[in-house]
mmCIF file of C-alpha atoms in Angstrom:
data_model
loop_
_atom_site.group_PDB
_atom_site.id
_atom_site.type_symbol
_atom_site.label_atom_id
_atom_site.label_comp_id
_atom_site.label_asym_id
_atom_site.label_seq_id
_atom_site.Cartn_x
_atom_site.Cartn_y
_atom_site.Cartn_z
ATOM 1 C CA MET A 1 116.764 85.030 107.924
ATOM 2 C CA LYS A 2 114.867 88.177 109.353
ATOM 3 C CA GLN A 3 111.118 87.485 109.919
ATOM 4 C CA ILE A 4 108.753 90.399 108.774
ATOM 5 C CA LEU A 5 105.029 90.349 109.571
ATOM 6 C CA VAL A 6 102.869 92.597 107.361
ATOM 7 C CA THR A 7 99.326 93.892 107.714
ATOM 8 C CA ASN A 8 97.182 96.932 106.479
ATOM 9 C CA ASP A 9 93.747 98.317 106.788
ATOM 10 C CA ASP A 10 92.799 98.575 103.064
ATOM 11 C CA GLY A 11 92.313 94.959 102.711
ATOM 12 C CA TYR A 12 94.363 91.968 101.407
ATOM 13 C CA GLU A 13 93.987 92.912 97.784
ATOM 14 C CA SER A 14 95.204 96.515 98.146
ATOM 15 C CA GLU A 15 97.810 97.746 95.731
ATOM 16 C CA GLY A 16 99.598 99.515 98.571
ATOM 17 C CA LEU A 17 99.921 96.150 100.337
ATOM 18 C CA LEU A 18 101.347 94.224 97.426
ATOM 19 C CA ALA A 19 103.884 97.206 96.832
ATOM 20 C CA LEU A 20 104.942 96.927 100.434
ATOM 21 C CA VAL A 21 105.508 93.203 100.090
ATOM 22 C CA GLU A 22 107.605 93.566 97.019
ATOM 23 C CA ALA A 23 109.634 96.269 98.822
ATOM 24 C CA LEU A 24 110.234 94.095 101.965
ATOM 25 C CA GLN A 25 111.029 90.774 100.249
ATOM 26 C CA PRO A 26 114.701 91.316 99.721
ATOM 27 C CA HIS A 27 115.108 91.995 103.479
ATOM 28 C CA GLY A 28 113.690 88.734 104.911
ATOM 29 C CA GLN A 29 110.912 86.209 105.158
ATOM 30 C CA VAL A 30 107.623 88.106 104.615
ATOM 31 C CA THR A 31 104.292 86.771 106.105
ATOM 32 C CA VAL A 32 101.209 88.705 105.323
ATOM 33 C CA VAL A 33 98.071 88.506 107.457
ATOM 34 C CA ALA A 34 95.657 91.440 106.185
ATOM 35 C CA PRO A 35 91.903 91.977 106.658
ATOM 36 C CA SER A 36 89.543 90.333 104.080
ATOM 37 C CA SER A 37 87.972 93.738 103.285
ATOM 38 C CA GLU A 38 88.698 97.367 103.883
ATOM 39 C CA LYS A 39 88.854 98.357 107.607
ATOM 40 C CA SER A 40 89.913 101.997 107.318
ATOM 41 C CA ALA A 41 89.322 104.218 110.402
ATOM 42 C CA CYS A 42 88.660 101.100 112.462
ATOM 43 C CA GLY A 43 91.162 102.260 115.096
ATOM 44 C CA HIS A 44 92.910 100.021 117.562
ATOM 45 C CA SER A 45 89.950 97.577 117.598
ATOM 46 C CA LEU A 46 89.722 93.879 118.345
ATOM 47 C CA THR A 47 86.813 91.540 117.194
ATOM 48 C CA LEU A 48 85.102 90.143 120.220
ATOM 49 C CA SER A 49 81.721 89.469 118.910
ATOM 50 C CA HIS A 50 82.391 86.412 116.418
ATOM 51 C CA PRO A 51 85.100 84.007 115.733
ATOM 52 C CA LEU A 52 87.835 84.721 113.265
ATOM 53 C CA SER A 53 89.508 82.456 110.581
ATOM 54 C CA PHE A 54 92.665 82.626 108.611
ATOM 55 C CA ILE A 55 92.252 81.945 104.875
ATOM 56 C CA SER A 56 95.429 81.220 102.729
ATOM 57 C CA VAL A 57 95.533 83.154 99.540
ATOM 58 C CA GLY A 58 99.042 82.398 98.627
ATOM 59 C CA ASP A 59 102.516 81.418 100.003
ATOM 60 C CA ASP A 60 102.813 82.942 103.535
ATOM 61 C CA PHE A 61 99.936 85.153 102.541
ATOM 62 C CA TYR A 62 96.662 85.070 104.582
ATOM 63 C CA LYS A 63 93.509 87.038 104.844
ATOM 64 C CA LEU A 64 91.581 87.312 108.073
ATOM 65 C CA ASP A 65 87.868 86.854 107.680
ATOM 66 C CA ASP A 66 86.121 90.038 108.775
ATOM 67 C CA GLY A 67 89.194 90.886 110.984
ATOM 68 C CA THR A 68 90.807 94.167 111.860
ATOM 69 C CA PRO A 69 94.571 95.145 111.524
ATOM 70 C CA SER A 70 94.938 94.632 115.292
ATOM 71 C CA ASP A 71 93.275 91.151 115.059
ATOM 72 C CA CYS A 72 95.701 90.292 112.337
ATOM 73 C CA ILE A 73 98.731 91.186 114.371
ATOM 74 C CA TYR A 74 97.277 89.740 117.619
ATOM 75 C CA LEU A 75 96.380 86.307 116.136
ATOM 76 C CA ALA A 76 99.447 86.009 113.946
ATOM 77 C CA LEU A 77 101.738 86.616 116.872
ATOM 78 C CA HIS A 78 99.904 84.030 118.777
ATOM 79 C CA SER A 79 99.392 81.329 116.224
ATOM 80 C CA MET A 80 102.046 81.721 113.533
ATOM 81 C CA PHE A 81 104.900 82.986 115.711
ATOM 82 C CA GLU A 82 104.397 80.978 118.683
ATOM 83 C CA GLY A 83 107.495 80.580 120.865
ATOM 84 C CA ARG A 84 109.192 83.488 118.899
ATOM 85 C CA LYS A 85 108.556 86.904 117.590
ATOM 86 C CA PRO A 86 109.077 88.362 114.135
ATOM 87 C CA ASP A 87 111.845 90.976 113.863
ATOM 88 C CA LEU A 88 109.651 93.619 112.523
ATOM 89 C CA VAL A 89 106.065 94.346 111.816
ATOM 90 C CA VAL A 90 105.220 96.776 108.845
ATOM 91 C CA SER A 91 101.651 98.090 108.271
ATOM 92 C CA GLY A 92 100.522 99.678 105.036
ATOM 93 C CA ILE A 93 101.172 100.973 102.550
ATOM 94 C CA ASN A 94 97.884 102.872 103.210
ATOM 95 C CA LYS A 95 96.106 104.667 100.448
ATOM 96 C CA GLY A 96 95.781 108.010 102.114
ATOM 97 C CA SER A 97 97.579 109.928 104.956
ATOM 98 C CA ASN A 98 97.636 109.113 108.553
ATOM 99 C CA MET A 99 98.815 112.509 110.248
ATOM 100 C CA GLY A 100 97.773 114.378 113.362
ATOM 101 C CA GLU A 101 94.831 112.992 115.281
ATOM 102 C CA ASP A 102 93.952 110.770 112.357
ATOM 103 C CA ILE A 103 96.430 108.389 113.885
ATOM 104 C CA THR A 104 93.863 107.503 116.634
ATOM 105 C CA TYR A 105 91.358 106.553 113.882
ATOM 106 C CA SER A 106 93.865 104.624 111.656
ATOM 107 C CA GLY A 107 93.695 100.877 111.264
ATOM 108 C CA THR A 108 97.245 101.156 109.652
ATOM 109 C CA ALA A 109 98.705 102.758 112.748
ATOM 110 C CA ALA A 110 96.694 100.296 114.959
ATOM 111 C CA GLY A 111 98.526 97.387 113.395
ATOM 112 C CA ALA A 112 101.805 98.970 114.427
ATOM 113 C CA MET A 113 100.319 99.646 117.825
ATOM 114 C CA GLU A 114 99.334 96.137 118.438
ATOM 115 C CA ALA A 115 102.900 95.032 117.475
ATOM 116 C CA VAL A 116 104.598 97.170 119.945
ATOM 117 C CA LEU A 117 102.237 96.187 122.694
ATOM 118 C CA HIS A 118 103.741 92.668 122.109
ATOM 119 C CA GLY A 119 107.273 93.951 122.031
ATOM 120 C CA VAL A 120 107.758 93.799 118.309
ATOM 121 C CA PRO A 121 109.163 96.865 116.591
ATOM 122 C CA ALA A 122 106.869 98.271 114.066
ATOM 123 C CA ILE A 123 106.536 100.806 111.278
ATOM 124 C CA ALA A 124 103.134 102.227 109.847
ATOM 125 C CA VAL A 125 103.476 103.554 106.262
ATOM 126 C CA SER A 126 100.790 105.821 104.490
ATOM 127 C CA GLN A 127 100.951 107.322 101.089
ATOM 128 C CA VAL A 128 99.473 110.956 101.071
ATOM 129 C CA MET A 129 97.190 110.941 98.000
ATOM 130 C CA ASP A 130 95.086 113.213 95.773
ATOM 131 C CA PHE A 131 92.044 111.126 95.375
ATOM 132 C CA GLU A 132 90.880 112.912 92.155
ATOM 133 C CA LYS A 133 94.141 111.736 90.450
ATOM 134 C CA PRO A 134 95.108 108.094 89.503
ATOM 135 C CA LEU A 135 96.705 105.901 92.047
ATOM 136 C CA PRO A 136 100.367 106.443 92.438
ATOM 137 C CA ASP A 137 103.110 103.905 91.895
ATOM 138 C CA PHE A 138 104.287 103.871 95.535
ATOM 139 C CA ALA A 139 107.772 104.024 94.202
ATOM 140 C CA LEU A 140 109.002 106.491 96.839
ATOM 141 C CA ALA A 141 106.980 104.801 99.657
ATOM 142 C CA LYS A 142 108.775 101.455 98.670
ATOM 143 C CA GLN A 143 112.195 103.051 98.447
ATOM 144 C CA THR A 144 111.552 104.661 101.924
ATOM 145 C CA VAL A 145 110.424 101.451 103.407
ATOM 146 C CA SER A 146 113.528 99.655 102.083
ATOM 147 C CA THR A 147 115.931 102.111 103.527
ATOM 148 C CA LEU A 148 114.279 102.205 106.899
ATOM 149 C CA VAL A 149 114.230 98.437 107.193
ATOM 150 C CA GLU A 150 117.742 98.101 106.047
ATOM 151 C CA LYS A 151 118.829 100.506 108.561
ATOM 152 C CA ILE A 152 116.923 98.906 111.360
ATOM 153 C CA PHE A 153 118.299 95.350 110.483
ATOM 154 C CA ALA A 154 121.855 96.786 110.155
ATOM 155 C CA SER A 155 121.727 98.302 113.696
ATOM 156 C CA GLU A 156 118.641 98.381 115.827
ATOM 157 C CA PHE A 157 115.260 99.914 116.014
ATOM 158 C CA PRO A 158 115.622 103.627 117.081
ATOM 159 C CA LEU A 159 112.760 103.886 119.517
ATOM 160 C CA PRO A 160 112.098 102.514 123.074
ATOM 161 C CA PRO A 161 109.343 99.888 123.950
ATOM 162 C CA ARG A 162 105.787 100.929 123.029
ATOM 163 C CA GLN A 163 106.574 103.415 120.502
ATOM 164 C CA PHE A 164 106.333 102.915 116.718
ATOM 165 C CA LEU A 165 107.403 104.820 113.514
ATOM 166 C CA ASN A 166 104.663 106.549 111.567
ATOM 167 C CA VAL A 167 105.574 107.325 108.086
ATOM 168 C CA ASN A 168 103.882 109.600 105.593
ATOM 169 C CA ILE A 169 104.966 109.864 101.968
ATOM 170 C CA PRO A 170 104.242 112.982 100.043
ATOM 171 C CA THR A 171 102.295 112.802 96.701
ATOM 172 C CA ASP A 172 103.539 113.859 93.260
ATOM 173 C CA VAL A 173 107.184 113.622 94.014
ATOM 174 C CA THR A 174 109.728 110.972 92.996
ATOM 175 C CA SER A 175 112.477 111.872 95.659
ATOM 176 C CA ALA A 176 112.329 113.585 98.815
ATOM 177 C CA ALA A 177 114.246 114.466 101.957
ATOM 178 C CA THR A 178 113.312 112.763 105.224
ATOM 179 C CA LYS A 179 112.113 114.808 108.257
ATOM 180 C CA VAL A 180 111.657 113.754 111.752
ATOM 181 C CA THR A 181 108.303 115.182 112.731
ATOM 182 C CA TYR A 182 105.685 115.382 115.433
ATOM 183 C CA ALA A 183 101.958 114.716 114.981
ATOM 184 C CA GLY A 184 100.174 118.163 114.139
ATOM 185 C CA HIS A 185 96.587 119.353 115.062
ATOM 186 C CA ARG A 186 94.128 118.352 112.333
ATOM 187 C CA PHE A 187 90.965 120.491 111.873
ATOM 188 C CA TYR A 188 87.737 118.489 111.635
ATOM 189 C CA ALA A 189 84.201 119.300 110.588
ATOM 190 C CA ASN A 190 80.951 117.247 110.145
ATOM 191 C CA ASP A 191 81.050 115.908 106.803
ATOM 192 C CA ALA A 192 78.130 113.563 106.863
ATOM 193 C CA HIS A 193 76.027 113.375 103.911
ATOM 194 C CA LEU A 194 72.164 112.654 104.319
ATOM 195 C CA HIS A 195 70.732 110.319 101.482
ATOM 196 C CA ARG A 196 67.533 108.347 101.087
ATOM 197 C CA ASN A 197 67.228 104.838 99.580
ATOM 198 C CA PRO A 198 64.520 104.106 96.929
ATOM 199 C CA ARG A 199 61.971 103.275 99.707
ATOM 200 C CA GLY A 200 62.580 106.638 101.442
ATOM 201 C CA LYS A 201 64.614 105.582 104.329
ATOM 202 C CA GLU A 202 67.184 108.027 105.520
ATOM 203 C CA TYR A 203 70.887 106.954 105.721
ATOM 204 C CA TYR A 204 74.156 108.907 106.298
ATOM 205 C CA TRP A 205 77.418 108.539 104.366
ATOM 206 C CA LEU A 206 80.494 109.894 106.069
ATOM 207 C CA GLY A 207 82.784 112.002 103.845
ATOM 208 C CA LEU A 208 86.596 112.964 103.714
ATOM 209 C CA HIS A 209 87.927 116.025 105.376
ATOM 210 C CA PRO A 210 90.506 118.423 103.690
ATOM 211 C CA LEU A 211 94.002 118.207 105.020
ATOM 212 C CA GLU A 212 93.639 121.307 107.237
ATOM 213 C CA TYR A 213 96.025 121.498 110.289
ATOM 214 C CA LYS A 214 97.764 123.690 112.830
ATOM 215 C CA ALA A 215 101.347 123.423 113.825
ATOM 216 C CA ARG A 216 102.087 123.700 117.751
ATOM 217 C CA GLU A 217 103.399 127.025 118.716
ATOM 218 C CA GLY A 218 106.863 127.342 120.206
ATOM 219 C CA ARG A 219 108.310 124.117 118.286
ATOM 220 C CA GLU A 220 111.026 124.416 115.722
ATOM 221 C CA GLU A 221 110.556 121.123 114.294
ATOM 222 C CA LEU A 222 108.173 120.487 111.372
ATOM 223 C CA CYS A 223 104.902 118.714 112.070
ATOM 224 C CA ASP A 224 103.866 115.928 109.849
ATOM 225 C CA PHE A 225 101.417 118.105 107.842
ATOM 226 C CA GLU A 226 104.020 120.703 107.281
ATOM 227 C CA ALA A 227 106.577 118.108 106.164
ATOM 228 C CA VAL A 228 104.390 116.444 103.507
ATOM 229 C CA MET A 229 103.020 119.749 102.331
ATOM 230 C CA GLN A 230 106.598 120.816 101.630
ATOM 231 C CA GLY A 231 107.323 117.665 99.751
ATOM 232 C CA HIS A 232 109.199 115.911 102.373
ATOM 233 C CA ILE A 233 108.938 112.412 103.888
ATOM 234 C CA SER A 234 107.545 112.581 107.483
ATOM 235 C CA VAL A 235 108.728 110.100 109.969
ATOM 236 C CA SER A 236 107.196 110.560 113.398
ATOM 237 C CA PRO A 237 107.813 108.600 116.676
ATOM 238 C CA ILE A 238 104.578 107.717 118.327
ATOM 239 C CA MET A 239 104.050 106.660 121.673
ATOM 240 C CA LEU A 240 101.017 104.514 123.155
ATOM 241 C CA ASP A 241 101.153 106.358 126.485
ATOM 242 C CA LEU A 242 98.221 108.760 126.243
ATOM 243 C CA SER A 243 98.629 110.395 129.724
ATOM 244 C CA ALA A 244 98.479 114.064 129.902
ATOM 245 C CA TYR A 245 101.405 114.656 132.289
ATOM 246 C CA ALA A 246 101.399 118.306 132.113
ATOM 247 C CA SER A 247 97.879 118.462 133.223
ATOM 248 C CA MET A 248 98.319 116.180 136.324
ATOM 249 C CA ARG A 249 99.121 118.913 138.741
ATOM 250 C CA THR A 250 96.328 121.161 137.489
ATOM 251 C CA LEU A 251 93.688 118.314 137.830
ATOM 252 C CA ASP A 252 95.020 117.444 141.335
ATOM 253 C CA ASP A 253 94.544 121.151 142.301
ATOM 254 C CA TRP A 254 91.165 121.087 140.712
ATOM 255 C CA LEU A 255 90.108 117.953 142.639
ATOM 256 C CA GLY A 256 91.445 119.396 145.882
ATOM 257 C CA ALA A 257 89.700 122.714 145.532
#
């Protein structure tokens, strides 16, 4: 039986996580290790300042007390899968998109990053949402994950080492075509809100940015933002190599000037 390790960054009680587990159960033995609380936008971080503990909350279902998604995968691979590796890691289903440079912030993507660092194929799955509307039923996300996993197990993972699949599901659609995309450029602004507590002490609360983006010039393929805005499922191959190879010659000339 295939072994599938699951995590997320919305916490072990998230509706998206439970939907993901339901979608994966027909495909193999599912083990869940998820953060005990929401860790959205934690990035690819490991916890080094305090010890971490697994807490069982069900059969093959654990929360990691105050752990990040990267902690969950790192520790699960080293303690629950010692001497072997799971066949696949799936992170999600995140409540909200993870496209463009948001991938660098994303704890959902980080769970997949940690897996491929250890040689395990991985998928990160996010549900694009309108947060002013009720929570979606994740039906299209579940169907998409099931199809991808079935295809992976029937043949092989389609990417080389240290690359993972980043999947974003459009909102308000029940069926959609799948498009292979690249990560677009997202526009950011300072959305920090200043408040004061009853004693007058100032504090800030970070807000959400609208999904404003720019496609890259000269590319025929859709970027992830374009795909989901057009009602498509976006599947992007993401690599962990952050080197700007095209700038190496320029930098070498600059240093030698």
